[in-house]
Amino acid sequence: MDQLMAGAYTFLPLGFRVLKKIEEIIKKNMVEAGGQEILMPVLHPKENWEKTGRWQNLDILFKLKGSGHKDYALGPTHEEVVSPLAKKLVLSYKDLPFAVFQIQTKFRDELRVKSGILRTREFLMKDLYSFHATLEDLANYYEKIKKTYFNIFKEIGIGKDTYLTFASGGSFSKYSHEFQMLTDAGEDIIYICNKCKTAVNKEIKHETPVCPSCSSDSFVEKKAVEVGNIFTLGTKFSLPFDLKFKDKDGNLQPVLMGCYGIGLPRVMGAVVEASHDEKGIVWPKNIAPFLVHLISIENSDKVKRVAEKTYNNLLKEGVQVLYDDRDDKSAGEKFADADLIGIPFRVVVSEKTLAKNSVEVKERGKKTAKLAKLKDLVKIIKL
Ligand SMILES: [Zn+2]
C-alpha cells in the first residue's frame, strides 16, 4: 500500500490482488444470499440528503460544490439513493422481497484518521440493502445475513476471532449488530459473554449489565476492530422517500428495509493484524496475493531451467505463483522479502536442492522446510 495522504491509499499490485480476493469471497456470498449486484453513483444530489435530514446531521458527509454553485454529496452510504430507486421499481407486495448490493468506493470526512487502513476517508465497501413487505420477512433475512457474514469471515480466515456484537439500534430496533474481530490494534472495546460467546459493545455494556442474548452477567473485556455491521432500518428511509407497496387488500404500506455493510480495506487490515509475526505478514490461503513464492538462488543455467519448469508446471495446474528470478539479490534478501510479503508457500530451487533432485518447500509461519520431488509439489501445495 502507498499512502497518498492521511486516510487515502493506493493499492499496489500485491495488495490489490488481496483486495480483489476479499471482494470475490464477499460477492459470491452475497449472490448466494439472494443479493443482485448493481452500481450506484458516488455523486449524490443535496436534495436526497435533505429529505432524510442527514445533509445537516451527518457530520462525516463530504459536501462539494459543482458549477452554478450546485451542492453535492460524496456517498458515505447509499440509503438516500437506493430508497428512491426502489420506489421506481416496487409497486405491489408481488415485487417484494428483494436485495441489491454494490462494491464501491465510499467517502467519509473523518475528523481523525488512524491505524493505517483501518479508518480512512476513502475506502471500498460492500453495501447490501434488502426490501420487505413484513417485519417477519425482514427479521428472517437479517438472521440469514448474520450467517452469511460468519461464512464470509470464515472463508477470509478470521472466522474464529470474529464475534457477533450487540450495538445500539438507532431509530428502529433495539439493537443492531457489529462483527468485531479481536486484535490488540483494535480501536473498540467489546465485552464477550462467557456463557454464549456473543459480545456487546461499550455503549451497550453501559446500558445493560446482562447479556442481551442469554442474560448471563459474566463478561471478558477485549480490544477489537469492527469488520462488518448490519442494521434493520425498518421504515426510516422508506417514509421520507414515500417508498410504499400495495398489500393484498390494495392498501398502501411502507416498505421495510435492512442494510448490511463490510469495509474491504478494513477487513484486509484486520487480517494483517490477526496474522503476522516479527518478519512480516502470514496471509490466509484464500486471500493471499499468490499461493506460491518461487525463488531461484545462485542462478546457474540448470537452476534457472528447473525453476522455470517449476513455474510453468504450477501455472498449468492453476496455481498462482510469484517468481523471484532476480539475479542481483542474495538468498538472504529473497527469503526476507518472502517472509515480509507472506505468501503461504515458499519454494526454493538451488544447486543444493537439485543435488537431491528436489525443490525445497516451506510454509510461511512454520519453522522447518522440507524437500519435495517436482512431481509431488502440486499435491503438497493443494492439500
Ligand atoms: Zn450470553
mmCIF file of C-alpha atoms and ligand atoms in Angstrom:
data_model
loop_
_atom_site.group_PDB
_atom_site.id
_atom_site.type_symbol
_atom_site.label_atom_id
_atom_site.label_comp_id
_atom_site.label_asym_id
_atom_site.label_seq_id
_atom_site.Cartn_x
_atom_site.Cartn_y
_atom_site.Cartn_z
ATOM 1 C CA MET A 1 0.000 0.000 0.000
ATOM 2 C CA ASP A 2 1.114 3.551 -0.554
ATOM 3 C CA GLN A 3 -0.256 6.481 1.418
ATOM 4 C CA LEU A 4 -1.246 9.465 -0.734
ATOM 5 C CA MET A 5 -2.332 11.496 2.315
ATOM 6 C CA ALA A 6 -3.884 10.766 5.704
ATOM 7 C CA GLY A 7 -6.813 8.438 5.044
ATOM 8 C CA ALA A 8 -6.214 7.776 1.328
ATOM 9 C CA TYR A 9 -4.181 4.845 -0.002
ATOM 10 C CA THR A 10 -3.104 3.384 -3.321
ATOM 11 C CA PHE A 11 -3.266 -0.398 -3.541
ATOM 12 C CA LEU A 12 -0.052 -1.636 -5.159
ATOM 13 C CA PRO A 13 -0.052 -4.893 -7.193
ATOM 14 C CA LEU A 14 0.223 -7.406 -4.310
ATOM 15 C CA GLY A 15 -2.192 -5.550 -2.024
ATOM 16 C CA PHE A 16 -4.652 -5.095 -4.886
ATOM 17 C CA ARG A 17 -4.684 -8.868 -5.512
ATOM 18 C CA VAL A 18 -5.594 -9.420 -1.843
ATOM 19 C CA LEU A 19 -8.347 -6.797 -2.046
ATOM 20 C CA LYS A 20 -9.803 -8.438 -5.186
ATOM 21 C CA LYS A 21 -9.801 -11.863 -3.498
ATOM 22 C CA ILE A 22 -11.666 -10.467 -0.485
ATOM 23 C CA GLU A 23 -14.090 -8.863 -2.964
ATOM 24 C CA GLU A 24 -14.674 -12.195 -4.765
ATOM 25 C CA ILE A 25 -15.431 -14.033 -1.496
ATOM 26 C CA ILE A 26 -17.887 -11.320 -0.410
ATOM 27 C CA LYS A 27 -19.526 -11.151 -3.837
ATOM 28 C CA LYS A 28 -20.014 -14.934 -4.042
ATOM 29 C CA ASN A 29 -21.643 -14.985 -0.594
ATOM 30 C CA MET A 30 -23.890 -12.006 -1.405
ATOM 31 C CA VAL A 31 -25.178 -13.699 -4.554
ATOM 32 C CA GLU A 32 -25.760 -16.921 -2.588
ATOM 33 C CA ALA A 33 -27.809 -14.879 -0.089
ATOM 34 C CA GLY A 34 -30.049 -13.638 -2.910
ATOM 35 C CA GLY A 35 -28.345 -10.282 -3.500
ATOM 36 C CA GLN A 36 -28.254 -8.823 -7.028
ATOM 37 C CA GLU A 37 -25.234 -6.689 -7.853
ATOM 38 C CA ILE A 38 -25.757 -3.105 -9.011
ATOM 39 C CA LEU A 39 -23.609 0.037 -9.168
ATOM 40 C CA MET A 40 -24.941 3.374 -7.916
ATOM 41 C CA PRO A 41 -23.333 6.792 -8.390
ATOM 42 C CA VAL A 42 -20.791 8.132 -5.900
ATOM 43 C CA LEU A 43 -22.010 11.676 -6.571
ATOM 44 C CA HIS A 44 -25.380 12.447 -4.929
ATOM 45 C CA PRO A 45 -27.707 15.457 -5.180
ATOM 46 C CA LYS A 46 -28.112 17.530 -1.985
ATOM 47 C CA GLU A 47 -31.924 17.202 -2.141
ATOM 48 C CA ASN A 48 -31.855 13.464 -1.333
ATOM 49 C CA TRP A 49 -29.773 14.074 1.779
ATOM 50 C CA GLU A 50 -32.011 16.951 2.869
ATOM 51 C CA LYS A 51 -35.035 14.650 2.675
ATOM 52 C CA THR A 52 -33.628 12.456 5.450
ATOM 53 C CA GLY A 53 -32.150 15.341 7.462
ATOM 54 C CA ARG A 54 -28.672 13.923 7.032
ATOM 55 C CA TRP A 55 -27.332 16.848 4.934
ATOM 56 C CA GLN A 56 -27.223 18.729 8.267
ATOM 57 C CA ASN A 57 -26.880 15.909 10.796
ATOM 58 C CA LEU A 58 -24.316 13.505 9.382
ATOM 59 C CA ASP A 59 -21.007 15.114 10.342
ATOM 60 C CA ILE A 60 -18.836 12.803 8.212
ATOM 61 C CA LEU A 61 -20.712 13.722 4.990
ATOM 62 C CA PHE A 62 -18.343 15.024 2.294
ATOM 63 C CA LYS A 63 -20.003 18.031 0.628
ATOM 64 C CA LEU A 64 -18.817 19.745 -2.520
ATOM 65 C CA LYS A 65 -19.893 22.475 -4.892
ATOM 66 C CA GLY A 66 -20.222 21.953 -8.618
ATOM 67 C CA SER A 67 -20.694 24.509 -11.365
ATOM 68 C CA GLY A 68 -23.526 27.001 -10.830
ATOM 69 C CA HIS A 69 -22.950 26.647 -7.055
ATOM 70 C CA LYS A 70 -24.927 23.400 -7.032
ATOM 71 C CA ASP A 71 -24.370 21.250 -3.920
ATOM 72 C CA TYR A 72 -23.460 17.582 -3.992
ATOM 73 C CA ALA A 73 -22.512 14.876 -1.501
ATOM 74 C CA LEU A 74 -19.971 12.102 -1.985
ATOM 75 C CA GLY A 75 -21.720 8.936 -0.823
ATOM 76 C CA PRO A 76 -20.691 7.586 2.601
ATOM 77 C CA THR A 77 -23.595 5.068 2.329
ATOM 78 C CA HIS A 78 -26.437 4.739 -0.191
ATOM 79 C CA GLU A 79 -29.836 4.690 1.541
ATOM 80 C CA GLU A 80 -30.503 8.138 0.023
ATOM 81 C CA VAL A 81 -30.026 6.670 -3.464
ATOM 82 C CA VAL A 82 -31.330 3.106 -3.154
ATOM 83 C CA SER A 83 -34.628 4.107 -1.495
ATOM 84 C CA PRO A 84 -35.825 6.429 -4.317
ATOM 85 C CA LEU A 85 -34.500 3.822 -6.788
ATOM 86 C CA ALA A 86 -36.675 1.124 -5.180
ATOM 87 C CA LYS A 87 -39.670 3.486 -5.323
ATOM 88 C CA LYS A 88 -39.449 3.371 -9.121
ATOM 89 C CA LEU A 89 -39.480 -0.454 -9.109
ATOM 90 C CA VAL A 90 -41.725 -1.565 -6.248
ATOM 91 C CA LEU A 91 -45.465 -1.336 -6.847
ATOM 92 C CA SER A 92 -47.062 -4.235 -5.026
ATOM 93 C CA TYR A 93 -46.319 -6.974 -2.493
ATOM 94 C CA LYS A 94 -45.518 -9.173 -5.512
ATOM 95 C CA ASP A 95 -42.344 -7.133 -6.106
ATOM 96 C CA LEU A 96 -41.054 -7.983 -2.607
ATOM 97 C CA PRO A 97 -38.754 -9.134 -1.122
ATOM 98 C CA PHE A 98 -35.544 -8.343 -2.968
ATOM 99 C CA ALA A 99 -31.982 -7.355 -2.136
ATOM 100 C CA VAL A 100 -29.338 -5.413 -4.051
ATOM 101 C CA PHE A 101 -25.685 -4.847 -3.261
ATOM 102 C CA GLN A 102 -22.696 -2.991 -4.666
ATOM 103 C CA ILE A 103 -18.968 -2.902 -4.081
ATOM 104 C CA GLN A 104 -17.917 0.692 -4.434
ATOM 105 C CA THR A 105 -15.766 3.487 -3.081
ATOM 106 C CA LYS A 106 -17.263 5.358 -0.118
ATOM 107 C CA PHE A 107 -16.226 8.722 1.296
ATOM 108 C CA ARG A 108 -16.252 9.740 4.961
ATOM 109 C CA ASP A 109 -14.906 13.058 6.161
ATOM 110 C CA GLU A 110 -13.430 11.604 9.367
ATOM 111 C CA LEU A 111 -12.042 14.223 11.734
ATOM 112 C CA ARG A 112 -9.190 11.923 12.715
ATOM 113 C CA VAL A 113 -7.858 9.014 10.731
ATOM 114 C CA LYS A 114 -5.614 6.443 12.342
ATOM 115 C CA SER A 115 -4.479 2.818 12.410
ATOM 116 C CA GLY A 116 -3.409 2.791 8.736
ATOM 117 C CA ILE A 117 -6.153 1.321 6.553
ATOM 118 C CA LEU A 118 -8.491 0.552 9.489
ATOM 119 C CA ARG A 119 -10.072 4.017 9.335
ATOM 120 C CA THR A 120 -9.737 6.028 6.138
ATOM 121 C CA ARG A 121 -11.571 8.849 4.324
ATOM 122 C CA GLU A 122 -11.992 6.892 1.110
ATOM 123 C CA PHE A 123 -12.500 3.134 1.042
ATOM 124 C CA LEU A 124 -14.051 0.266 -0.880
ATOM 125 C CA MET A 125 -17.221 -1.060 0.737
ATOM 126 C CA LYS A 126 -19.791 -3.742 0.109
ATOM 127 C CA ASP A 127 -23.249 -2.442 0.958
ATOM 128 C CA LEU A 128 -26.325 -4.652 0.703
ATOM 129 C CA TYR A 129 -29.881 -3.311 1.018
ATOM 130 C CA SER A 130 -32.936 -5.523 1.477
ATOM 131 C CA PHE A 131 -36.614 -4.649 0.967
ATOM 132 C CA HIS A 132 -39.528 -6.469 2.621
ATOM 133 C CA ALA A 133 -43.313 -6.437 2.977
ATOM 134 C CA THR A 134 -43.420 -7.761 6.548
ATOM 135 C CA LEU A 135 -41.381 -7.455 9.736
ATOM 136 C CA GLU A 136 -41.148 -11.227 9.904
ATOM 137 C CA ASP A 137 -39.614 -11.419 6.443
ATOM 138 C CA LEU A 138 -37.108 -8.677 7.320
ATOM 139 C CA ALA A 139 -36.192 -10.480 10.575
ATOM 140 C CA ASN A 140 -35.666 -13.785 8.746
ATOM 141 C CA TYR A 141 -33.450 -12.167 6.127
ATOM 142 C CA TYR A 142 -31.483 -10.354 8.843
ATOM 143 C CA GLU A 143 -30.753 -13.725 10.519
ATOM 144 C CA LYS A 144 -29.760 -15.198 7.159
ATOM 145 C CA ILE A 145 -27.244 -12.395 6.563
ATOM 146 C CA LYS A 146 -25.762 -12.954 10.056
ATOM 147 C CA LYS A 147 -24.910 -16.493 8.959
ATOM 148 C CA THR A 148 -23.665 -15.257 5.574
ATOM 149 C CA TYR A 149 -21.328 -12.800 7.322
ATOM 150 C CA PHE A 150 -19.837 -15.514 9.530
ATOM 151 C CA ASN A 151 -19.298 -17.600 6.419
ATOM 152 C CA ILE A 152 -17.510 -14.679 4.711
ATOM 153 C CA PHE A 153 -15.200 -14.100 7.687
ATOM 154 C CA LYS A 154 -14.508 -17.832 7.927
ATOM 155 C CA GLU A 155 -13.581 -18.005 4.227
ATOM 156 C CA ILE A 156 -11.363 -14.944 4.562
ATOM 157 C CA GLY A 157 -9.566 -16.560 7.509
ATOM 158 C CA ILE A 158 -10.731 -14.517 10.531
ATOM 159 C CA GLY A 159 -13.791 -16.590 11.472
ATOM 160 C CA LYS A 160 -12.572 -17.860 14.814
ATOM 161 C CA ASP A 161 -11.570 -14.407 16.095
ATOM 162 C CA THR A 162 -14.756 -12.632 14.981
ATOM 163 C CA TYR A 163 -17.671 -12.078 17.383
ATOM 164 C CA LEU A 164 -21.263 -11.077 16.791
ATOM 165 C CA THR A 165 -21.582 -7.934 18.897
ATOM 166 C CA PHE A 166 -24.707 -6.140 20.043
ATOM 167 C CA ALA A 167 -24.635 -2.410 19.269
ATOM 168 C CA SER A 168 -27.205 0.371 19.615
ATOM 169 C CA GLY A 169 -30.042 0.021 17.128
ATOM 170 C CA GLY A 170 -30.551 3.617 16.080
ATOM 171 C CA SER A 171 -34.070 4.620 15.158
ATOM 172 C CA PHE A 172 -35.870 1.371 14.505
ATOM 173 C CA SER A 173 -34.844 -1.684 16.514
ATOM 174 C CA LYS A 174 -33.383 -2.020 19.989
ATOM 175 C CA TYR A 175 -30.101 -3.423 18.692
ATOM 176 C CA SER A 176 -28.017 -3.524 15.560
ATOM 177 C CA HIS A 177 -25.075 -5.882 15.243
ATOM 178 C CA GLU A 178 -21.396 -5.416 14.612
ATOM 179 C CA PHE A 179 -18.930 -8.107 13.692
ATOM 180 C CA GLN A 180 -15.866 -7.464 15.830
ATOM 181 C CA MET A 181 -12.515 -9.151 15.295
ATOM 182 C CA LEU A 182 -10.250 -9.433 18.339
ATOM 183 C CA THR A 183 -6.895 -7.629 17.990
ATOM 184 C CA ASP A 184 -4.762 -5.510 20.301
ATOM 185 C CA ALA A 185 -4.558 -2.954 17.466
ATOM 186 C CA GLY A 186 -8.361 -2.510 17.599
ATOM 187 C CA GLU A 187 -9.888 0.846 18.467
ATOM 188 C CA ASP A 188 -13.038 -0.685 20.012
ATOM 189 C CA ILE A 189 -13.613 -2.394 23.366
ATOM 190 C CA ILE A 190 -16.065 -5.291 23.429
ATOM 191 C CA TYR A 191 -17.351 -7.494 26.255
ATOM 192 C CA ILE A 192 -17.674 -11.169 25.364
ATOM 193 C CA CYS A 193 -20.302 -13.159 27.261
ATOM 194 C CA ASN A 194 -18.559 -16.083 28.990
ATOM 195 C CA LYS A 195 -21.641 -18.251 28.587
ATOM 196 C CA CYS A 196 -22.887 -17.799 24.978
ATOM 197 C CA LYS A 197 -19.852 -16.081 23.351
ATOM 198 C CA THR A 198 -21.832 -13.251 21.795
ATOM 199 C CA ALA A 199 -20.480 -9.821 22.682
ATOM 200 C CA VAL A 200 -21.762 -6.327 23.479
ATOM 201 C CA ASN A 201 -20.001 -3.094 22.599
ATOM 202 C CA LYS A 202 -19.004 -0.472 25.170
ATOM 203 C CA GLU A 203 -22.131 1.617 24.669
ATOM 204 C CA ILE A 204 -24.479 -1.327 25.217
ATOM 205 C CA LYS A 205 -22.415 -2.569 28.210
ATOM 206 C CA HIS A 206 -23.050 0.791 29.913
ATOM 207 C CA GLU A 207 -26.791 0.436 29.311
ATOM 208 C CA THR A 208 -27.271 -3.179 30.350
ATOM 209 C CA PRO A 209 -25.469 -5.286 32.969
ATOM 210 C CA VAL A 210 -26.546 -8.616 31.437
ATOM 211 C CA CYS A 211 -26.052 -10.352 28.073
ATOM 212 C CA PRO A 212 -28.949 -9.460 25.709
ATOM 213 C CA SER A 213 -28.685 -12.951 24.251
ATOM 214 C CA CYS A 214 -28.607 -15.274 27.329
ATOM 215 C CA SER A 215 -28.927 -12.924 30.374
ATOM 216 C CA SER A 216 -25.592 -14.036 31.872
ATOM 217 C CA ASP A 217 -23.689 -11.274 33.734
ATOM 218 C CA SER A 218 -20.199 -12.702 33.243
ATOM 219 C CA PHE A 219 -18.116 -10.973 30.574
ATOM 220 C CA VAL A 220 -14.490 -10.713 29.488
ATOM 221 C CA GLU A 221 -13.195 -7.380 28.105
ATOM 222 C CA LYS A 222 -11.246 -7.417 24.811
ATOM 223 C CA LYS A 223 -9.887 -4.973 22.210
ATOM 224 C CA ALA A 224 -11.355 -5.440 18.748
ATOM 225 C CA VAL A 225 -11.829 -3.930 15.303
ATOM 226 C CA GLU A 226 -15.208 -3.787 13.577
ATOM 227 C CA VAL A 227 -15.159 -5.697 10.272
ATOM 228 C CA GLY A 228 -18.864 -5.510 9.403
ATOM 229 C CA ASN A 229 -22.232 -4.250 10.597
ATOM 230 C CA ILE A 230 -25.883 -4.948 9.946
ATOM 231 C CA PHE A 231 -28.983 -2.839 10.691
ATOM 232 C CA THR A 232 -32.712 -3.243 10.463
ATOM 233 C CA LEU A 233 -33.743 0.139 9.062
ATOM 234 C CA GLY A 234 -37.485 -0.544 9.093
ATOM 235 C CA THR A 235 -39.268 2.495 7.659
ATOM 236 C CA LYS A 236 -36.514 5.027 8.459
ATOM 237 C CA PHE A 237 -35.742 5.620 4.781
ATOM 238 C CA SER A 238 -38.915 4.392 3.077
ATOM 239 C CA LEU A 239 -41.032 7.080 4.769
ATOM 240 C CA PRO A 240 -39.001 10.155 3.645
ATOM 241 C CA PHE A 241 -38.888 8.798 0.083
ATOM 242 C CA ASP A 242 -42.527 7.642 0.095
ATOM 243 C CA LEU A 243 -41.421 4.090 -0.706
ATOM 244 C CA LYS A 244 -44.680 2.126 -0.401
ATOM 245 C CA PHE A 245 -46.247 -1.019 -1.821
ATOM 246 C CA LYS A 246 -49.827 -2.190 -2.315
ATOM 247 C CA ASP A 247 -50.632 -5.094 0.024
ATOM 248 C CA LYS A 248 -53.002 -7.987 -0.825
ATOM 249 C CA ASP A 249 -56.020 -5.855 0.126
ATOM 250 C CA GLY A 250 -54.887 -2.971 -2.053
ATOM 251 C CA ASN A 251 -53.767 -0.789 0.886
ATOM 252 C CA LEU A 252 -50.534 1.208 0.660
ATOM 253 C CA GLN A 253 -47.891 0.155 3.225
ATOM 254 C CA PRO A 254 -44.332 1.416 3.782
ATOM 255 C CA VAL A 255 -41.596 -0.955 2.598
ATOM 256 C CA LEU A 256 -39.355 -2.336 5.391
ATOM 257 C CA MET A 257 -35.608 -2.165 4.822
ATOM 258 C CA GLY A 258 -32.369 -3.599 6.138
ATOM 259 C CA CYS A 259 -28.771 -2.625 5.353
ATOM 260 C CA TYR A 260 -25.598 -4.626 5.698
ATOM 261 C CA GLY A 261 -22.021 -3.311 5.269
ATOM 262 C CA ILE A 262 -18.471 -4.617 5.063
ATOM 263 C CA GLY A 263 -15.460 -2.324 4.518
ATOM 264 C CA LEU A 264 -12.973 -4.242 2.372
ATOM 265 C CA PRO A 265 -9.676 -2.481 3.246
ATOM 266 C CA ARG A 266 -10.661 -2.663 6.907
ATOM 267 C CA VAL A 267 -11.078 -6.437 6.634
ATOM 268 C CA MET A 268 -7.699 -6.603 4.898
ATOM 269 C CA GLY A 269 -6.080 -4.552 7.685
ATOM 270 C CA ALA A 270 -7.758 -6.747 10.301
ATOM 271 C CA VAL A 271 -6.327 -9.887 8.683
ATOM 272 C CA VAL A 272 -2.820 -8.404 8.804
ATOM 273 C CA GLU A 273 -3.292 -7.505 12.486
ATOM 274 C CA ALA A 274 -4.519 -11.022 13.243
ATOM 275 C CA SER A 275 -1.996 -12.884 11.135
ATOM 276 C CA HIS A 276 1.606 -11.696 11.205
ATOM 277 C CA ASP A 277 4.911 -12.292 13.002
ATOM 278 C CA GLU A 278 8.080 -10.250 13.508
ATOM 279 C CA LYS A 279 9.156 -10.920 9.896
ATOM 280 C CA GLY A 280 6.004 -9.873 8.092
ATOM 281 C CA ILE A 281 2.513 -10.914 7.050
ATOM 282 C CA VAL A 282 1.193 -14.506 7.130
ATOM 283 C CA TRP A 283 -1.675 -14.454 4.600
ATOM 284 C CA PRO A 284 -4.505 -16.988 4.913
ATOM 285 C CA LYS A 285 -4.527 -19.109 1.725
ATOM 286 C CA ASN A 286 -7.902 -17.890 0.444
ATOM 287 C CA ILE A 287 -6.858 -14.243 0.176
ATOM 288 C CA ALA A 288 -3.073 -14.484 -0.284
ATOM 289 C CA PRO A 289 -1.848 -12.491 -3.312
ATOM 290 C CA PHE A 290 -0.276 -15.705 -4.657
ATOM 291 C CA LEU A 291 -0.221 -19.281 -3.327
ATOM 292 C CA VAL A 292 3.468 -19.932 -4.092
ATOM 293 C CA HIS A 293 6.534 -17.707 -3.843
ATOM 294 C CA LEU A 294 9.076 -19.390 -6.105
ATOM 295 C CA ILE A 295 12.708 -18.438 -5.532
ATOM 296 C CA SER A 296 15.721 -19.377 -7.593
ATOM 297 C CA ILE A 297 19.149 -18.851 -5.983
ATOM 298 C CA GLU A 298 22.658 -18.871 -7.439
ATOM 299 C CA ASN A 299 21.097 -18.649 -10.886
ATOM 300 C CA SER A 300 23.160 -21.208 -12.799
ATOM 301 C CA ASP A 301 21.765 -22.401 -16.121
ATOM 302 C CA LYS A 302 20.487 -25.590 -14.543
ATOM 303 C CA VAL A 303 18.849 -23.821 -11.579
ATOM 304 C CA LYS A 304 17.190 -21.379 -13.970
ATOM 305 C CA ARG A 305 15.943 -24.161 -16.216
ATOM 306 C CA VAL A 306 14.397 -26.147 -13.347
ATOM 307 C CA ALA A 307 12.927 -23.026 -11.726
ATOM 308 C CA GLU A 308 11.281 -22.029 -14.985
ATOM 309 C CA LYS A 309 9.952 -25.550 -15.474
ATOM 310 C CA THR A 310 8.555 -25.475 -11.926
ATOM 311 C CA TYR A 311 6.965 -22.078 -12.619
ATOM 312 C CA ASN A 312 5.289 -23.271 -15.815
ATOM 313 C CA ASN A 313 4.113 -26.555 -14.250
ATOM 314 C CA LEU A 314 2.480 -24.710 -11.363
ATOM 315 C CA LEU A 315 0.785 -22.232 -13.720
ATOM 316 C CA LYS A 316 -0.521 -25.126 -15.800
ATOM 317 C CA GLU A 317 -2.067 -26.610 -12.641
ATOM 318 C CA GLY A 318 -3.816 -23.311 -11.943
ATOM 319 C CA VAL A 319 -1.518 -22.391 -9.026
ATOM 320 C CA GLN A 320 -0.817 -18.651 -8.711
ATOM 321 C CA VAL A 321 2.943 -18.106 -8.457
ATOM 322 C CA LEU A 322 5.144 -15.126 -7.735
ATOM 323 C CA TYR A 323 8.522 -15.965 -9.295
ATOM 324 C CA ASP A 324 11.560 -14.199 -7.842
ATOM 325 C CA ASP A 325 14.241 -14.725 -10.505
ATOM 326 C CA ARG A 326 16.269 -11.604 -9.651
ATOM 327 C CA ASP A 327 19.979 -12.062 -10.322
ATOM 328 C CA ASP A 328 21.158 -9.154 -8.201
ATOM 329 C CA LYS A 329 19.693 -10.289 -4.857
ATOM 330 C CA SER A 330 21.193 -12.716 -2.353
ATOM 331 C CA ALA A 331 19.340 -15.745 -0.996
ATOM 332 C CA GLY A 332 19.015 -13.935 2.338
ATOM 333 C CA GLU A 333 17.431 -10.877 0.726
ATOM 334 C CA LYS A 334 14.990 -13.030 -1.238
ATOM 335 C CA PHE A 335 13.996 -15.019 1.889
ATOM 336 C CA ALA A 336 13.447 -11.815 3.867
ATOM 337 C CA ASP A 337 11.204 -10.435 1.113
ATOM 338 C CA ALA A 338 9.263 -13.715 1.005
ATOM 339 C CA ASP A 339 8.649 -13.576 4.773
ATOM 340 C CA LEU A 340 7.616 -9.903 4.550
ATOM 341 C CA ILE A 341 5.130 -10.473 1.705
ATOM 342 C CA GLY A 342 3.726 -13.557 3.464
ATOM 343 C CA ILE A 343 2.704 -15.855 0.582
ATOM 344 C CA PRO A 344 1.630 -19.264 2.027
ATOM 345 C CA PHE A 345 4.293 -21.478 0.346
ATOM 346 C CA ARG A 346 7.936 -20.656 -0.366
ATOM 347 C CA VAL A 347 9.501 -22.943 -2.969
ATOM 348 C CA VAL A 348 13.271 -22.726 -3.465
ATOM 349 C CA VAL A 349 15.310 -24.072 -6.358
ATOM 350 C CA SER A 350 19.104 -24.069 -5.828
ATOM 351 C CA GLU A 351 22.183 -26.164 -6.633
ATOM 352 C CA LYS A 352 21.789 -27.733 -3.184
ATOM 353 C CA THR A 353 18.172 -28.846 -3.774
ATOM 354 C CA LEU A 354 18.964 -30.036 -7.294
ATOM 355 C CA ALA A 355 21.753 -32.235 -5.944
ATOM 356 C CA LYS A 356 18.954 -34.138 -4.213
ATOM 357 C CA ASN A 357 16.770 -33.977 -7.305
ATOM 358 C CA SER A 358 14.275 -31.880 -5.342
ATOM 359 C CA VAL A 359 12.960 -28.430 -4.539
ATOM 360 C CA GLU A 360 12.613 -27.011 -1.023
ATOM 361 C CA VAL A 361 9.110 -26.224 0.283
ATOM 362 C CA LYS A 362 8.421 -24.127 3.359
ATOM 363 C CA GLU A 363 5.082 -22.954 4.680
ATOM 364 C CA ARG A 364 5.010 -19.341 5.858
ATOM 365 C CA GLY A 365 4.625 -19.323 9.622
ATOM 366 C CA LYS A 366 6.240 -22.751 10.054
ATOM 367 C CA LYS A 367 9.810 -23.133 11.186
ATOM 368 C CA THR A 368 11.003 -26.050 9.078
ATOM 369 C CA ALA A 369 11.344 -26.614 5.352
ATOM 370 C CA LYS A 370 11.222 -29.949 3.579
ATOM 371 C CA LEU A 371 12.471 -31.320 0.273
ATOM 372 C CA ALA A 372 9.971 -32.439 -2.327
ATOM 373 C CA LYS A 373 10.168 -34.024 -5.753
ATOM 374 C CA LEU A 374 8.936 -31.762 -8.505
ATOM 375 C CA LYS A 375 6.135 -34.168 -9.385
ATOM 376 C CA ASP A 376 4.784 -34.083 -5.794
ATOM 377 C CA LEU A 377 4.870 -30.290 -5.470
ATOM 378 C CA VAL A 378 1.325 -29.544 -6.662
ATOM 379 C CA LYS A 379 -0.113 -32.229 -4.355
ATOM 380 C CA ILE A 380 1.681 -30.757 -1.316
ATOM 381 C CA ILE A 381 0.545 -27.216 -2.094
ATOM 382 C CA LYS A 382 -3.067 -28.021 -2.878
ATOM 383 C CA LEU A 383 -3.582 -30.098 0.310
HETATM 384 ZN ZN ZN B 1 -24.674 -14.529 26.590
#
